[in-house]
Coordinates of C-alpha atoms in Angstrom, one line a residue:
M30 CA 71.8 70.5 57.3
D31 CA 74.3 69.1 59.8
G32 CA 73.5 66.4 62.4
L33 CA 73.2 68.8 65.3
T34 CA 70.7 71.1 63.6
H35 CA 68.7 68.1 62.5
R36 CA 68.5 66.8 66.1
V37 CA 67.5 70.2 67.4
I38 CA 64.7 70.4 64.9
V39 CA 63.5 66.9 65.7
L40 CA 63.6 67.6 69.4
G41 CA 61.7 70.8 68.9
I42 CA 59.0 69.0 67.0
L43 CA 58.7 66.3 69.6
F44 CA 58.5 69.0 72.3
L45 CA 55.6 70.8 70.4
V46 CA 53.8 67.5 70.0
A47 CA 54.1 66.6 73.7
A48 CA 53.0 70.1 74.7
T49 CA 50.0 70.0 72.4
A50 CA 49.0 66.5 73.7
G51 CA 49.1 67.9 77.3
L52 CA 46.9 70.8 76.4
A53 CA 44.4 68.5 74.6
Q54 CA 44.0 66.5 77.8
K55 CA 43.1 69.5 79.9
T56 CA 39.5 69.6 80.7
V57 CA 37.6 72.6 79.5
W58 CA 34.3 73.3 81.2
R59 CA 31.5 75.1 79.4
Q60 CA 27.9 76.1 80.1
A61 CA 25.5 73.2 79.9
T62 CA 22.7 73.5 77.3
D63 CA 19.0 73.7 78.2
A64 CA 18.6 70.1 76.8
E65 CA 21.5 68.8 79.0
L66 CA 20.0 70.5 82.1
A67 CA 16.5 69.2 81.3
A68 CA 17.9 65.6 81.0
L69 CA 19.9 66.0 84.3
L70 CA 17.8 67.9 86.7
P71 CA 14.5 66.5 88.1
A72 CA 11.1 68.1 87.7
R73 CA 10.6 67.1 91.4
A74 CA 13.8 67.1 93.5
P75 CA 14.2 64.5 96.3
V76 CA 14.6 66.6 99.4
E77 CA 14.5 64.8 102.7
K78 CA 11.1 63.0 102.7
E79 CA 9.6 65.1 100.0
H80 CA 9.8 65.6 96.2
I81 CA 9.8 69.3 95.7
E82 CA 9.0 70.9 92.4
T83 CA 11.7 72.7 90.5
E84 CA 11.6 75.8 88.3
M85 CA 13.4 74.6 85.2
R86 CA 13.6 78.0 83.6
T87 CA 16.0 78.9 86.4
A88 CA 18.3 75.9 85.7
S89 CA 22.0 76.6 85.2
G90 CA 25.1 74.4 85.1
I91 CA 28.4 73.6 83.6
T92 CA 29.8 70.4 82.0
D93 CA 33.2 69.1 81.0
G94 CA 31.7 67.5 77.9
K95 CA 32.7 64.1 79.3
G96 CA 29.6 63.3 81.3
H97 CA 30.3 65.4 84.4
F98 CA 28.1 68.2 85.4
I99 CA 27.6 70.7 88.2
A100 CA 24.1 72.0 87.9
G101 CA 21.3 73.5 89.9
V102 CA 17.8 74.8 89.9
V103 CA 15.5 76.9 92.1
L104 CA 13.1 74.9 94.3
I105 CA 9.4 75.9 94.6
T106 CA 9.2 75.3 98.3
A107 CA 5.9 77.0 99.2
G108 CA 3.7 74.4 101.0
Y109 CA 6.6 72.1 101.7
S110 CA 8.4 71.6 105.1
A111 CA 11.6 72.9 103.4
D112 CA 10.0 76.4 102.9
G113 CA 12.5 78.9 104.0
K114 CA 15.2 76.4 104.7
Y115 CA 16.2 75.5 101.2
S116 CA 15.9 77.5 98.0
H117 CA 18.0 75.6 95.5
Y118 CA 18.8 72.1 94.4
L119 CA 22.3 71.2 93.2
V120 CA 23.7 68.1 91.4
V121 CA 27.5 67.6 91.6
Q122 CA 29.1 65.0 89.5
T123 CA 32.7 65.8 90.2
P124 CA 34.3 66.9 93.5
V125 CA 34.0 70.7 94.1
R126 CA 34.6 73.2 97.0
V127 CA 31.9 75.8 97.3
G128 CA 33.2 78.7 99.4
G129 CA 35.4 76.3 101.3
V130 CA 32.8 73.6 101.8
S131 CA 33.9 70.3 100.1
L132 CA 31.2 68.5 98.1
A133 CA 31.7 65.0 96.8
P134 CA 29.6 63.8 93.8
G135 CA 26.0 63.8 94.9
E136 CA 22.8 65.8 95.4
Y137 CA 22.6 68.8 97.6
V138 CA 20.2 71.6 98.6
F139 CA 21.1 75.1 99.8
G140 CA 19.4 78.1 101.3
W141 CA 20.7 81.5 102.3
Q142 CA 20.4 84.3 104.8
R143 CA 21.5 87.9 104.5
D144 CA 24.5 88.8 106.8
G145 CA 26.0 92.0 108.0
A146 CA 24.4 95.4 108.7
D147 CA 25.1 96.6 105.1
G148 CA 23.6 93.4 103.5
S149 CA 26.8 92.9 101.4
T150 CA 27.1 89.1 102.2
L151 CA 24.9 86.0 102.3
S152 CA 25.4 82.9 104.4
V153 CA 24.8 80.0 102.1
H154 CA 23.9 76.8 104.0
L155 CA 24.8 73.6 102.1
H156 CA 22.9 70.4 103.0
E157 CA 22.8 66.8 101.7
A158 CA 19.5 66.6 99.7
L159 CA 18.3 63.3 101.0
T160 CA 19.1 63.7 104.7
G161 CA 19.1 67.5 105.2
K162 CA 22.4 67.2 107.0
L163 CA 24.2 70.5 107.2
L164 CA 27.6 70.2 105.5
G165 CA 28.8 73.8 106.0
V166 CA 28.2 77.4 105.4
A167 CA 29.8 79.5 102.6
Q168 CA 29.9 83.2 102.2
A169 CA 28.5 84.9 99.1
H170 CA 29.5 88.5 98.5
K171 CA 27.7 91.2 96.6
I172 CA 29.0 91.4 93.0
A173 CA 30.6 94.8 92.4
G174 CA 29.0 97.2 89.9
N175 CA 25.8 96.7 88.1
S176 CA 25.4 93.0 87.6
R177 CA 22.4 91.2 86.1
V178 CA 20.3 89.6 88.8
E179 CA 20.2 85.8 88.3
S180 CA 18.0 83.3 90.3
L181 CA 20.9 81.0 89.8
R182 CA 23.9 80.9 87.5
I183 CA 26.8 78.6 87.7
W184 CA 29.6 80.2 85.7
A185 CA 32.2 78.1 83.9
P186 CA 35.6 78.2 85.7
G187 CA 37.3 79.8 82.7
D188 CA 34.9 82.8 82.9
K189 CA 34.7 83.3 86.6
P190 CA 34.4 80.3 89.0
V191 CA 31.4 81.5 91.0
I192 CA 27.8 80.4 91.7
Q193 CA 25.7 83.5 91.4
I194 CA 22.6 83.9 93.5
G195 CA 20.7 87.1 92.8
R196 CA 23.4 89.9 92.9
F197 CA 25.7 87.7 95.1
A198 CA 28.4 85.2 94.2
V199 CA 30.1 82.4 96.1
P200 CA 33.4 81.2 94.7
Y201 CA 34.0 77.5 93.9
E202 CA 37.0 75.3 93.0
L203 CA 36.9 72.1 91.0
G204 CA 38.5 69.2 92.8
D205 CA 40.4 66.2 91.5
E206 CA 38.6 63.0 90.7

């Protein structure tokens, strides 16, 4: 093997090692397990001045496997002042944009209203959990075809980066830390 061929092979191997190392550093998000969600989400969510019960069987979330989660659960609001205003509790441990609304790591609540004459969209109102401050409104669109109805499902970004509410989905984008 001549010197030039040897150098090309060595450079090729170095390139493959560098490319593999770059792929290994890429964060891969996955669905959080029931045990992870139970450890993360509260049985009673702090919402404004109350602690509202959560329905843990509706919990859904994703994790990067490095201690960061985006997870949520349905609130049982009957009998609380939040009844009708909020329907879900959300924990965000990495920056995320939900339908164009930027959320920093923290705790949030959201509720929704049907929009449009045909009922094909929802207005999702995102609030800070502890203060009730409105942060913005995102649009959720009806999922095409026959989709399974979910109280709440946060899909991993590799599958489809949406938060599903019933038959509706609002897109999200992961931000940079």
